CSV table of C-alpha atoms and ligand atoms in Angstrom, one decimal:
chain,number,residue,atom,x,y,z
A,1,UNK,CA,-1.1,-18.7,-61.9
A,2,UNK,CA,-4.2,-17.2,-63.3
A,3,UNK,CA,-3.0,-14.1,-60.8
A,4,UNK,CA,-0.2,-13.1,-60.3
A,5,UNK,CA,1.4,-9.9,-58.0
A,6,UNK,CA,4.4,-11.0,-60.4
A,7,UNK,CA,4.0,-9.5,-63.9
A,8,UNK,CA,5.1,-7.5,-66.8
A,9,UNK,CA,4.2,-4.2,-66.9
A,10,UNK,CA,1.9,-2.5,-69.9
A,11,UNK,CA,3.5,-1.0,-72.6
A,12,UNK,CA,1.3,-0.5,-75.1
A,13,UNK,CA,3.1,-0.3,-78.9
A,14,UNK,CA,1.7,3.8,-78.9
A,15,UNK,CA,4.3,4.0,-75.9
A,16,UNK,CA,6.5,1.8,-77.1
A,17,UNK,CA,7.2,4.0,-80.3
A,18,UNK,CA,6.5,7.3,-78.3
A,19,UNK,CA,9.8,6.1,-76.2
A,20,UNK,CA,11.7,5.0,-79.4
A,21,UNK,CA,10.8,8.7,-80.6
A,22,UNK,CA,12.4,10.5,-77.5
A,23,UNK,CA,15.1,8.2,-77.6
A,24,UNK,CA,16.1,8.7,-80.9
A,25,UNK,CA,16.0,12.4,-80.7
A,26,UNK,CA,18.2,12.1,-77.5
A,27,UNK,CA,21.7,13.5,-77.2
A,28,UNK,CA,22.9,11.4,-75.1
A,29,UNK,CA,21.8,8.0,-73.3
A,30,UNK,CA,23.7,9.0,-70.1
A,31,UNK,CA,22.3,10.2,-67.0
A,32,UNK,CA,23.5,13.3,-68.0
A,33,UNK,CA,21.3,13.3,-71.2
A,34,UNK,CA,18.4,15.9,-71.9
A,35,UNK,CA,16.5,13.3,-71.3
A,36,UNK,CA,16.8,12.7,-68.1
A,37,UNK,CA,16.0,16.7,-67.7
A,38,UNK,CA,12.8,16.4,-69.6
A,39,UNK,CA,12.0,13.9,-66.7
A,40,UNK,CA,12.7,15.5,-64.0
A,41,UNK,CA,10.7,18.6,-65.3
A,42,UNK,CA,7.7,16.4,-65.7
A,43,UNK,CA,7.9,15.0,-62.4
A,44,UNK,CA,8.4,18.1,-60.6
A,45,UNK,CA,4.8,19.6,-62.2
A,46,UNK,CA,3.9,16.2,-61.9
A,47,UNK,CA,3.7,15.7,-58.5
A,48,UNK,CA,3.8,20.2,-57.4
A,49,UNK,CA,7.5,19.7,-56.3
A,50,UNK,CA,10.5,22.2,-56.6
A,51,UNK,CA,13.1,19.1,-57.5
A,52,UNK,CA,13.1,15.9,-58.7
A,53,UNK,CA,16.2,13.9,-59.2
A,54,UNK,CA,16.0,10.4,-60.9
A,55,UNK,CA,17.6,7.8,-59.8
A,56,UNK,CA,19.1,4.1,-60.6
A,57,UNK,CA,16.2,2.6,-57.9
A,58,UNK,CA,14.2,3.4,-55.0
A,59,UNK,CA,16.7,1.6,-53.0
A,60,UNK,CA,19.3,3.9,-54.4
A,61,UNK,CA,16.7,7.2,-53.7
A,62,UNK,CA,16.8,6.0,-50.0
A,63,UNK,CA,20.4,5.3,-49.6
A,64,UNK,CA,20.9,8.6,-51.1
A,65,UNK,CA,18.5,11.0,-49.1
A,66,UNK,CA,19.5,9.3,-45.7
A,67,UNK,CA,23.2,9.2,-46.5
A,68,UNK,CA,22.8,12.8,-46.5
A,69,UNK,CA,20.5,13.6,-43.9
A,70,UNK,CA,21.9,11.6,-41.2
A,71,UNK,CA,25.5,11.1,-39.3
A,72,UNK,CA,26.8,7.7,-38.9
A,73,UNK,CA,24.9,6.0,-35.7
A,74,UNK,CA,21.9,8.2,-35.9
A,75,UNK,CA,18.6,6.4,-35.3
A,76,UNK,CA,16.2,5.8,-37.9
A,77,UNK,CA,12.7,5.6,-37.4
A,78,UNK,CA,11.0,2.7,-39.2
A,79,UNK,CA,7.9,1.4,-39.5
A,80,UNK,CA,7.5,-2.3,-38.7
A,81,UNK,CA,6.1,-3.6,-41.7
A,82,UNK,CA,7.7,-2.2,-44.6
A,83,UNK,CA,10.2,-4.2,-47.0
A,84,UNK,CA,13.9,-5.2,-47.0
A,85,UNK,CA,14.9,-2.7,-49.0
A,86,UNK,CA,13.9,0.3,-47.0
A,87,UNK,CA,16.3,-1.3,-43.8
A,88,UNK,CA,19.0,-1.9,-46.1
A,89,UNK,CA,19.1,1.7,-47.3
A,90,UNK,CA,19.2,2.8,-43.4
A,91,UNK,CA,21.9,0.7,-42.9
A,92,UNK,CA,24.1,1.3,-45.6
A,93,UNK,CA,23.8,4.6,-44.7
A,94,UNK,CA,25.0,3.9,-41.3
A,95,UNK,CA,22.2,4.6,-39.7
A,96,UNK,CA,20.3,2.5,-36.3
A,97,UNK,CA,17.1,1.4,-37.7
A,98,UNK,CA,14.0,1.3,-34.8
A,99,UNK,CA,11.3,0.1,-35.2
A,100,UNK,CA,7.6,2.0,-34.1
A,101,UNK,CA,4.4,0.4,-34.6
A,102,UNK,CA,1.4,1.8,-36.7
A,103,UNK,CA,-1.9,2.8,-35.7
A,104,UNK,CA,-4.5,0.7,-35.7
A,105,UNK,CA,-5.8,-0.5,-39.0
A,106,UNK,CA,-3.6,1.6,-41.1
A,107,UNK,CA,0.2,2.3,-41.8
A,108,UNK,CA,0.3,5.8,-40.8
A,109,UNK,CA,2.7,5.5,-37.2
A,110,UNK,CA,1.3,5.3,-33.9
A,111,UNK,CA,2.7,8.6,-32.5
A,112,UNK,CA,2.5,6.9,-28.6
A,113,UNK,CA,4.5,4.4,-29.6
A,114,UNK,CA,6.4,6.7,-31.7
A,115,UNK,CA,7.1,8.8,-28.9
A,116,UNK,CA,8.9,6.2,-26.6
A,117,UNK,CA,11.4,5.3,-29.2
A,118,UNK,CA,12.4,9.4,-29.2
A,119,UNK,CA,16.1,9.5,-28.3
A,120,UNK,CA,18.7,12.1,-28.5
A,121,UNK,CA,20.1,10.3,-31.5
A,122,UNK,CA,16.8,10.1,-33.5
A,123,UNK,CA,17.4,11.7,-36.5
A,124,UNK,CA,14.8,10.4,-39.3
A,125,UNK,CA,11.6,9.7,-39.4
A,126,UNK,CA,10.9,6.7,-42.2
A,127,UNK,CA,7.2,6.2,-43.4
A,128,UNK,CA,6.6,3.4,-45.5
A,129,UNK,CA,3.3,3.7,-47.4
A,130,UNK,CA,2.3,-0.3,-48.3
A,131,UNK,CA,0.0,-1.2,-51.5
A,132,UNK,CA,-0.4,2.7,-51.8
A,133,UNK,CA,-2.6,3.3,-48.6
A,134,UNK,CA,-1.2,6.5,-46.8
A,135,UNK,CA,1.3,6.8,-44.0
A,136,UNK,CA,1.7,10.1,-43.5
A,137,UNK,CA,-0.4,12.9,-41.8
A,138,UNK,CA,-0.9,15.9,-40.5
A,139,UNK,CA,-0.3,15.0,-36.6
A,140,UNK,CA,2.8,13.0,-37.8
A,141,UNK,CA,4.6,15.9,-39.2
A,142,UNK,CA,3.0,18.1,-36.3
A,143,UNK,CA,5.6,15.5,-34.4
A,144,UNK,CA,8.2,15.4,-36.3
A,145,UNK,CA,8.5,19.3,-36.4
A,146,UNK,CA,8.3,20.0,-32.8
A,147,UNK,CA,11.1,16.9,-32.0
A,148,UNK,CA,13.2,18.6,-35.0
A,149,UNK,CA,12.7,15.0,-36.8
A,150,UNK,CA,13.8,15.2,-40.7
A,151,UNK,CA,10.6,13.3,-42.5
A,152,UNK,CA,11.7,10.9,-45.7
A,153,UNK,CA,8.5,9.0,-47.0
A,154,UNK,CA,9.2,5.9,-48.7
A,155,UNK,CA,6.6,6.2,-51.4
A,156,UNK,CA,7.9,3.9,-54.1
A,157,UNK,CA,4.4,1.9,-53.8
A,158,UNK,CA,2.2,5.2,-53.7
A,159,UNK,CA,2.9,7.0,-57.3
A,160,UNK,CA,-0.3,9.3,-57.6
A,161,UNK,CA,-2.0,8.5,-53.9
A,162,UNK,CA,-3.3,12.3,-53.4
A,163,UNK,CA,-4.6,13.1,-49.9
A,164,UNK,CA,-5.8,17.2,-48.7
A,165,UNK,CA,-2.1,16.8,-47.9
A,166,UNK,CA,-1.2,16.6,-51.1
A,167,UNK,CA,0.6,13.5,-53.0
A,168,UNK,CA,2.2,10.7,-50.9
A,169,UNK,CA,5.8,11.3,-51.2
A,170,UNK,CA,5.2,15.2,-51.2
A,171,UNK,CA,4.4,15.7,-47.4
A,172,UNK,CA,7.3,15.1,-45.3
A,173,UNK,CA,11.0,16.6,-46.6
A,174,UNK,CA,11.9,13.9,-49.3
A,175,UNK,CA,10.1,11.6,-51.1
A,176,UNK,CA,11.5,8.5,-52.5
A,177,UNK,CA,9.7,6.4,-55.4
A,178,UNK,CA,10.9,3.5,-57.6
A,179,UNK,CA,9.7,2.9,-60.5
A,180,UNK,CA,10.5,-1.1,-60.9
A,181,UNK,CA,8.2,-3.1,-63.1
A,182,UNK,CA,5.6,-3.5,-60.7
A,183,UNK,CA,5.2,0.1,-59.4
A,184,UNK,CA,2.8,2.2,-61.1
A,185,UNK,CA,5.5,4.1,-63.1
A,186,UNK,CA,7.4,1.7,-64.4
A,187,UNK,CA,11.1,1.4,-66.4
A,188,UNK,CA,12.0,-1.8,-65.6
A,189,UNK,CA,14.4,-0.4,-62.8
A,190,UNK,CA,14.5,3.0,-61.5
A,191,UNK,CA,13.9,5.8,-59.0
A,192,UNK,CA,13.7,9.2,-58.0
A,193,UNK,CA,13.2,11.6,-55.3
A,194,UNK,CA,11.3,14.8,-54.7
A,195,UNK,CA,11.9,17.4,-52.2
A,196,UNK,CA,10.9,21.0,-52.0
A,197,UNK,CA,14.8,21.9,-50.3
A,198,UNK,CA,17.1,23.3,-52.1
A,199,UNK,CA,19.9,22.0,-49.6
A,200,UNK,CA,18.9,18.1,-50.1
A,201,UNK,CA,18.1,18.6,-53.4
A,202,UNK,CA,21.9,19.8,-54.5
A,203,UNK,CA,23.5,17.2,-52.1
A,204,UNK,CA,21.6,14.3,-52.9
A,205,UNK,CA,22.4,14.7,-56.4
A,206,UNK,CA,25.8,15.7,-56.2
A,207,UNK,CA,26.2,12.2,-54.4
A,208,UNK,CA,24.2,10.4,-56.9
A,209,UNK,CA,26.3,11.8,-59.3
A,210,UNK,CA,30.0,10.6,-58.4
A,211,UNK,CA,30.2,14.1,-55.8
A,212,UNK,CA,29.8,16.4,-59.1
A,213,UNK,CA,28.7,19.6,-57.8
A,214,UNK,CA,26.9,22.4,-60.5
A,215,UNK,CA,27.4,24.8,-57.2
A,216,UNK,CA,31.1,24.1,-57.1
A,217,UNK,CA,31.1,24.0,-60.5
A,218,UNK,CA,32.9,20.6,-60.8
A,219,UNK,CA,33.9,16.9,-59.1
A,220,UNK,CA,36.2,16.8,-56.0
A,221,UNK,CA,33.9,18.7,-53.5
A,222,UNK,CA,32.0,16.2,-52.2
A,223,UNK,CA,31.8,12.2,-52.4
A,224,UNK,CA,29.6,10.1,-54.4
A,225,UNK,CA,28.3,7.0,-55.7
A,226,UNK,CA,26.7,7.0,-59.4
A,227,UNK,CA,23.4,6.1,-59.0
A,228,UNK,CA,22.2,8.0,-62.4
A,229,UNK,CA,19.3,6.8,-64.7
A,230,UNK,CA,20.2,6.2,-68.1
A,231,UNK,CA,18.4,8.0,-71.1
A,232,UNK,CA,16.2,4.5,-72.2
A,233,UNK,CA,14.7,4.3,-68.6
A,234,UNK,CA,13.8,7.9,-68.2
A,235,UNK,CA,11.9,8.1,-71.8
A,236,UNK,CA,9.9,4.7,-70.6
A,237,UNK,CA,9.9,7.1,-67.2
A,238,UNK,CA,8.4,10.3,-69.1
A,239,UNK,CA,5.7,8.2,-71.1
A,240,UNK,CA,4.7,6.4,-68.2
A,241,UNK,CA,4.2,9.5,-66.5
A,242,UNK,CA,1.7,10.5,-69.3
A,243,UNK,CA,-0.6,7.3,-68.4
A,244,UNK,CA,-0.4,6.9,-64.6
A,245,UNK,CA,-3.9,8.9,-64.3
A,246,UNK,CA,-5.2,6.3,-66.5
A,247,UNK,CA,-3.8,3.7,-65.5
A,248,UNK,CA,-4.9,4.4,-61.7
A,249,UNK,CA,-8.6,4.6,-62.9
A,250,UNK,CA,-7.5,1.0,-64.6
A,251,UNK,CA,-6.8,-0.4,-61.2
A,252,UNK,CA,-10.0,1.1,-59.4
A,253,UNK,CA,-12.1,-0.3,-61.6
A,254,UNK,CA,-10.7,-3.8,-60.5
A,255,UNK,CA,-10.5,-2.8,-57.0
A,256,UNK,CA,-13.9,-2.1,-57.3
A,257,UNK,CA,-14.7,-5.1,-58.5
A,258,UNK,CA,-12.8,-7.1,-55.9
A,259,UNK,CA,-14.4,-5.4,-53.7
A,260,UNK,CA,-18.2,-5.5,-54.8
A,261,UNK,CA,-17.6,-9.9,-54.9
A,262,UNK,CA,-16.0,-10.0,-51.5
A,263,UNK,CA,-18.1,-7.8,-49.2
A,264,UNK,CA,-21.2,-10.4,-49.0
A,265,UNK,CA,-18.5,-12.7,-47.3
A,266,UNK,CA,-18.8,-11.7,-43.8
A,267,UNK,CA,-14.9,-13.2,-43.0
A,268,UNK,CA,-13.9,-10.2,-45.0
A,269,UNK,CA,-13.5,-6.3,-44.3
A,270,UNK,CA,-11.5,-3.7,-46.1
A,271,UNK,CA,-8.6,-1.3,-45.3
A,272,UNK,CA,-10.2,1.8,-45.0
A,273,UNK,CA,-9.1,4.5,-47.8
A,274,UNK,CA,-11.7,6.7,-47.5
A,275,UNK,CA,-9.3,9.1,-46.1
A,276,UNK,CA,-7.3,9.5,-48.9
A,277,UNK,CA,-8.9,11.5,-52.0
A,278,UNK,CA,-7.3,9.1,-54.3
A,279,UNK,CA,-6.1,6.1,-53.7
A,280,UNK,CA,-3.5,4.6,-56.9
A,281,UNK,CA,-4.7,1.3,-56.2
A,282,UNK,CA,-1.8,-0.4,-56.0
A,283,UNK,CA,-3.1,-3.5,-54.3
A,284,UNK,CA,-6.7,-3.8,-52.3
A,285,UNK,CA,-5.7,-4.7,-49.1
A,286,UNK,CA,-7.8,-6.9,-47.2
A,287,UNK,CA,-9.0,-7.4,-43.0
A,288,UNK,CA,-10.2,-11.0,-42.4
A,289,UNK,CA,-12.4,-10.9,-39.1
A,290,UNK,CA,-11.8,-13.2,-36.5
A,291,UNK,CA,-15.4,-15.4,-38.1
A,292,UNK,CA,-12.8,-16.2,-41.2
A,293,UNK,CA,-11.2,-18.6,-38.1
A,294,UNK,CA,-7.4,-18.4,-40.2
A,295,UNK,CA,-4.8,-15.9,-40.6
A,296,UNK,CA,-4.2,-13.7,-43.9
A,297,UNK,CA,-1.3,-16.3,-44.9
A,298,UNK,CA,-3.2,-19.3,-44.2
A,299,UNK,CA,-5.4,-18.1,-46.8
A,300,UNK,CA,-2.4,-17.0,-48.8
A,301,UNK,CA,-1.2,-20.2,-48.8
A,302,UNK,CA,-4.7,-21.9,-50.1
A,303,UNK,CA,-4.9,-19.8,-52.7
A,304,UNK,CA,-1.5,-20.3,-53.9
A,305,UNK,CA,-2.0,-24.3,-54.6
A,306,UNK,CA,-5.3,-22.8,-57.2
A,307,UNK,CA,-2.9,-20.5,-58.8
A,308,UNK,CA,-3.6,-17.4,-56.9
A,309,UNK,CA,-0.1,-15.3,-56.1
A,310,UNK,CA,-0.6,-12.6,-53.7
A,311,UNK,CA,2.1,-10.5,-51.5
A,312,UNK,CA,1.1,-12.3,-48.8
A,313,UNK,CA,1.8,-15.2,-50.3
A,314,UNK,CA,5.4,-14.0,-51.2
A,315,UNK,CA,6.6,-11.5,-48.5
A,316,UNK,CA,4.7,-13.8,-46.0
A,317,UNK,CA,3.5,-10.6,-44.0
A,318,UNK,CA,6.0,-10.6,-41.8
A,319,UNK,CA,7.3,-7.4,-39.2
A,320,UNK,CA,10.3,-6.6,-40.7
A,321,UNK,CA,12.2,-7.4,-37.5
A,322,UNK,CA,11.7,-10.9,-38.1
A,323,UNK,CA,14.4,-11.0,-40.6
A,324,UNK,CA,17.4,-12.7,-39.5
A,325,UNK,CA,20.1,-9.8,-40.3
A,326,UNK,CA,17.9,-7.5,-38.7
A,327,UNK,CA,17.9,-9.2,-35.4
A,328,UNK,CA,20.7,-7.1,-34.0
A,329,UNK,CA,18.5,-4.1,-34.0
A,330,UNK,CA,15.7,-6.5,-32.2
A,331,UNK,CA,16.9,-6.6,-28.5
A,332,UNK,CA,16.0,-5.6,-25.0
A,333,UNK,CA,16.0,-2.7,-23.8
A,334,UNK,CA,13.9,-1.6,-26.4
A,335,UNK,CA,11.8,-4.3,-27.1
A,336,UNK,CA,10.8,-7.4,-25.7
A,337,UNK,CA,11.3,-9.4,-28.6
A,338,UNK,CA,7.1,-10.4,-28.8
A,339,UNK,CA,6.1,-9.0,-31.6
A,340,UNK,CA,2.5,-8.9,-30.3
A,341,UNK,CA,3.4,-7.3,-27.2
A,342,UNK,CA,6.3,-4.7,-29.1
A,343,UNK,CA,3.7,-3.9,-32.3
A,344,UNK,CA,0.3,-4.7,-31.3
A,345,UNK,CA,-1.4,-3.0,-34.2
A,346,UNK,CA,1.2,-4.1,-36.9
A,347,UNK,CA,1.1,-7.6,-35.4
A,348,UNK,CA,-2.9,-7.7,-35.5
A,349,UNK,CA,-3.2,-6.1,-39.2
A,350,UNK,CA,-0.3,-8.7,-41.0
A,351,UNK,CA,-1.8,-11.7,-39.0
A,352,UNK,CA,-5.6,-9.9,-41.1
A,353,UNK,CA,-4.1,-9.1,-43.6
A,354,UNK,CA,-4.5,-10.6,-47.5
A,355,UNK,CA,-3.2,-8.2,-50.5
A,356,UNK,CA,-4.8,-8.5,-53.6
A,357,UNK,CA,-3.2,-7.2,-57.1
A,358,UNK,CA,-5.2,-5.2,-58.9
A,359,UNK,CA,-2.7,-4.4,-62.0
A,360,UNK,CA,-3.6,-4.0,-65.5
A,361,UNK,CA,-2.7,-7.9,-66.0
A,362,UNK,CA,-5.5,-8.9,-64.0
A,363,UNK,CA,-8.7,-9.8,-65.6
A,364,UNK,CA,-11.8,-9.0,-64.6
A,365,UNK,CA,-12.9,-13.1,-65.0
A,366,UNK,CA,-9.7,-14.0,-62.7
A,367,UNK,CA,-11.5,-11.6,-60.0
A,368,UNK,CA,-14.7,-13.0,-60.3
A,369,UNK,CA,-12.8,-16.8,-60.4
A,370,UNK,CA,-10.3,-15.9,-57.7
A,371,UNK,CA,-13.1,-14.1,-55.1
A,372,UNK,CA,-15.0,-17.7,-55.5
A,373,UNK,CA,-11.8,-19.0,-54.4
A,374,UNK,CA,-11.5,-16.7,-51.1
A,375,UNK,CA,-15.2,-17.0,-50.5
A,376,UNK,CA,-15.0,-20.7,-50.5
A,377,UNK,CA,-11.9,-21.0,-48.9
A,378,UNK,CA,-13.3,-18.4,-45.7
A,379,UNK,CA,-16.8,-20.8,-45.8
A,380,UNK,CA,-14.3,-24.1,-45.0
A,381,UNK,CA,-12.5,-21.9,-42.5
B,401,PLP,C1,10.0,-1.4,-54.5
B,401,PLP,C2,10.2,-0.8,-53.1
B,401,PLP,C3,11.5,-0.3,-52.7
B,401,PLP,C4,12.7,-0.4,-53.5
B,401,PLP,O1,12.7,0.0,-54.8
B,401,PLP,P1,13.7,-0.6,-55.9
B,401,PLP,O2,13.5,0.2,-57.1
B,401,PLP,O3,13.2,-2.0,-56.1
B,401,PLP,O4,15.1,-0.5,-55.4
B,401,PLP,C5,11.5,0.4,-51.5
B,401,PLP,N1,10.5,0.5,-50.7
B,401,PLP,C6,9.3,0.0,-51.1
B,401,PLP,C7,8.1,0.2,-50.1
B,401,PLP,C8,9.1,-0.7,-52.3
B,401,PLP,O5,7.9,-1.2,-52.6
C-alpha cells in the first residue's frame, strides 16, 4: 500500500525522550500517578473545559458517560453512520440505540427526522463527528435543551476541530475522545472525557475508578469498572498534546493538496467544512457526483487492487444498522428496514462518499500518484 488509513503514528525521537523524561520523573505508573494529573490539567486548558478525566479508550469514555447518564432501557439517539464502537458503548450501558438520519451533506442530525424518533424514554442524544467534520450545532442543542435531551458528542475523530461553538467535543454536556494510534492524539490506546458538570465529572470518574469516590472520601459508595490510563500512555498523551496544532497544519497542507489535484475532475466534489473555523483534518472526505457513474466503494475497491487503503475501503461505508447484531434495534414500527427510505441523507452521502487519509505518513508524491489513480479511475467510470 503506497497509502494507507492504517499506520503508525509520528513520534519523533524529541518526543520520544520528552516522554522518557516525564516518565522517569513519575511517582507512580498507575492511573493514579501525577501523571495522569499533569494530563488532565493540560487537557482541560487545552480544550477551555472545567474536567477532564482520562480514560483506558474512547470506547471506555462512552460506556462510562452513558452508564451514568442513562437508566437501563432508555433510548439512545444515534446517528446512522457512526462506528461499532459507539453502539456497543450504548449497549453495554443498557441503553436502546435509535437511529436518526443526518442532514444533507453533513453529519450534523437532521432535527425533522430527529424529532420523530422523540419518545418518552429518549434519554441521550449521541453525535458522532466522522473524519473530524462537525456534528454538532447550535439548533441541535436548541433541541436537545427544550426536549430535556442530555448531549454526549463522540469526538474521538475530531481532537482540535474548533467551530464559533467552540471545540468539537466541548458543545454538548460530555465529550468523549480516544486517542488510539490513528487519532490525532495518539498513545497507542487511550481516552478521555470533558465536561463542564461537576455532577458527571465526579460520577464518571468514580466509576472509572473501581466506584472510588474523593467526595465520599473512599471505595464502597458507588460501583465501578477500572477503566484508568496508566502513567506511559498519559506522558505519550501530554506530549502529543504539545504537537496537535502542528500536527493539524501537517494534515491541511495535504488536504490541500488532495484537494487542489482532484477538483479539475468534475466526478468529484467536496464535503463542505467551510463552516467550521478549523477543521483537524482528519480525513478529506470526498462527494462523487452522479457523472463519476459508481459508488464511493466501487471506487474504494479500484483503488485498493493499486495499493490505495481508504476507510471506505475498510468500514465499507455502511449505515450502522446494517450490522448483523444490531438488527434487533432495526425493526418496524420504527423503521421500514430501507435504508434509502429510513435515512435518505445518510444513505445518499455513504453511497458518495470516498475518505481520503491525510496523516503525517502520507506523502505528498503518494497524493499526487494516488489522485492520478481516482482521476483515471472516475474517467473509466
Ligand atoms: C476510535 C473511535 C471510537 C473508539 O475509540 P477506541 O479508543 O478505539 O475505543 C469511538 N468512536 C469513534 C467515532 C472512533 O473513531
Amino acid at each position: 500500500m503506497f497509502i494507507d488509513c492504517i499506520y503508525k503514528a509520528l513520534r519523533t525521537p524529541k518526543e520520544t525522550q520528552q516522554t522518557l523524561e516525564i516518565l522517569t520523573e513519575a511517582d507512580m505508573l498507575s492511573g493514579d500517578s501525577s501523571v495522569i494529573q499533569l494530563y488532565e490539567q493540560k487537557l482541560s486548558y487545552y480544550f477551555n473545559t472545567k474536567h477532564a478525566i482520562a480514560v483506558s479508550s474512547g470506547t471506555a469514555a462512552l460506556h462510562a458517560s452513558l452508564l451514568n447518564v442513562i437508566n437501563p432501557g432508555d433510548e439512545v439517539l444515534v446517528p446512522a453512520i457512526c462506528v461499532p464502537m459507539t453502539i456497543s458503548a450504548i449497549l453495554q450501558a443498557g441503553g436502546v440505540p435509535v437511529f436518526y438520519d443526518c442532514s444533507v451533506h453533513s453529519f450534523k442530525p437532521d432535527l425533522k427526522d430527529l424529532d420523530t424518533k422523540i419518545t418518552n424514554s429518549s434519554r441521550v442524544l449521541v453525535t458522532v463527528s466522522m473524519w473530524g467534520y462537525r456534528a454538532i450545532d447550535n439548533d441541535t442543542v436548541a433541541f436537545c435543551r427544550q426536549r430535556n435531551i442530555v448531549i454526549i458528542e463522540d469526538a474521538a475523530q475530531s481532537a482540535g476541530t474548533d467551530s464559533l461553538l467552540g471545540y468539537e467535543g466541548t458543545i454538548g454536556d460530555i465529550g468523549c475522545f480516544s486517542t488510539h494510534e490513528f487519532k490525532l492524539i495518539s498513545t497507542g490506546e487511550g481516552g478521555f472525557i470533558l465536561t463542564n458538570s461537576d455532577e458527571y465529572a465526579e460520577k464518571i470518574r468514580s466509576f472509572s475508578h473501581i466506584g472510588f469516590s474523593e467526595h465520599h472520601g473512599g471505595f464502597g459508595y458507588a460501583d465501578g469498572l477500572n477503566y484508568k490510563l496508566s502513567a506511559f500512555q498519559a506522558a505519550v498523551g501530554i506530549v502529543q498534546l504539545t504537537s496537535l496544532d502542528a500536527k493539524i497544519q501537517g494534515r491541511e497542507k495535504r488536504k490541500v493538496k488532495w484537494k487542489s489535484l482532484l477538483q479539475s475532475s468534475a466526478g468529484i466534489s467536496f464535503l463542505n467544512s467551510d463552516v467550521m473555523t478549523r477543521h483537524n483534518c482528519y480525513s478529506l472526505v470526498c462527494l462523487l457526483k452522479d457523472s463519476a457513474n459508481q459508488s464511493g466503494i466501487e471506487l474504494a475497491n479500484k483503488l485498493y487492487t493499486v495499493g490505495i487503503n481508504t476507510d471506505t475501503y475498510r468500514y465499507k461505508n455502511t449505515i450502522v444498522s446494517n450490522y448483523p447484531y444490531y438488527k434487533d434495534f432495526y425493526m418496524s414500527p420504527r423503521y421500514t428496514g430501507d435504508n434509502s427510505l429510513d435515512f435518505p441523507n445518510a444513505t445518499e452521502m455513504v453511497r458518495r462518499m470516498l475518505v481520503l487519509p491525510c496523516h503525517e505518513r502520507v506523502s505528498v508524491e503518494a497524493i499526487y500518484r494516488a489522485s492520478q489513480n481516482i482521476i483515471n479511475f472516475i474517467e473509466e467510470g
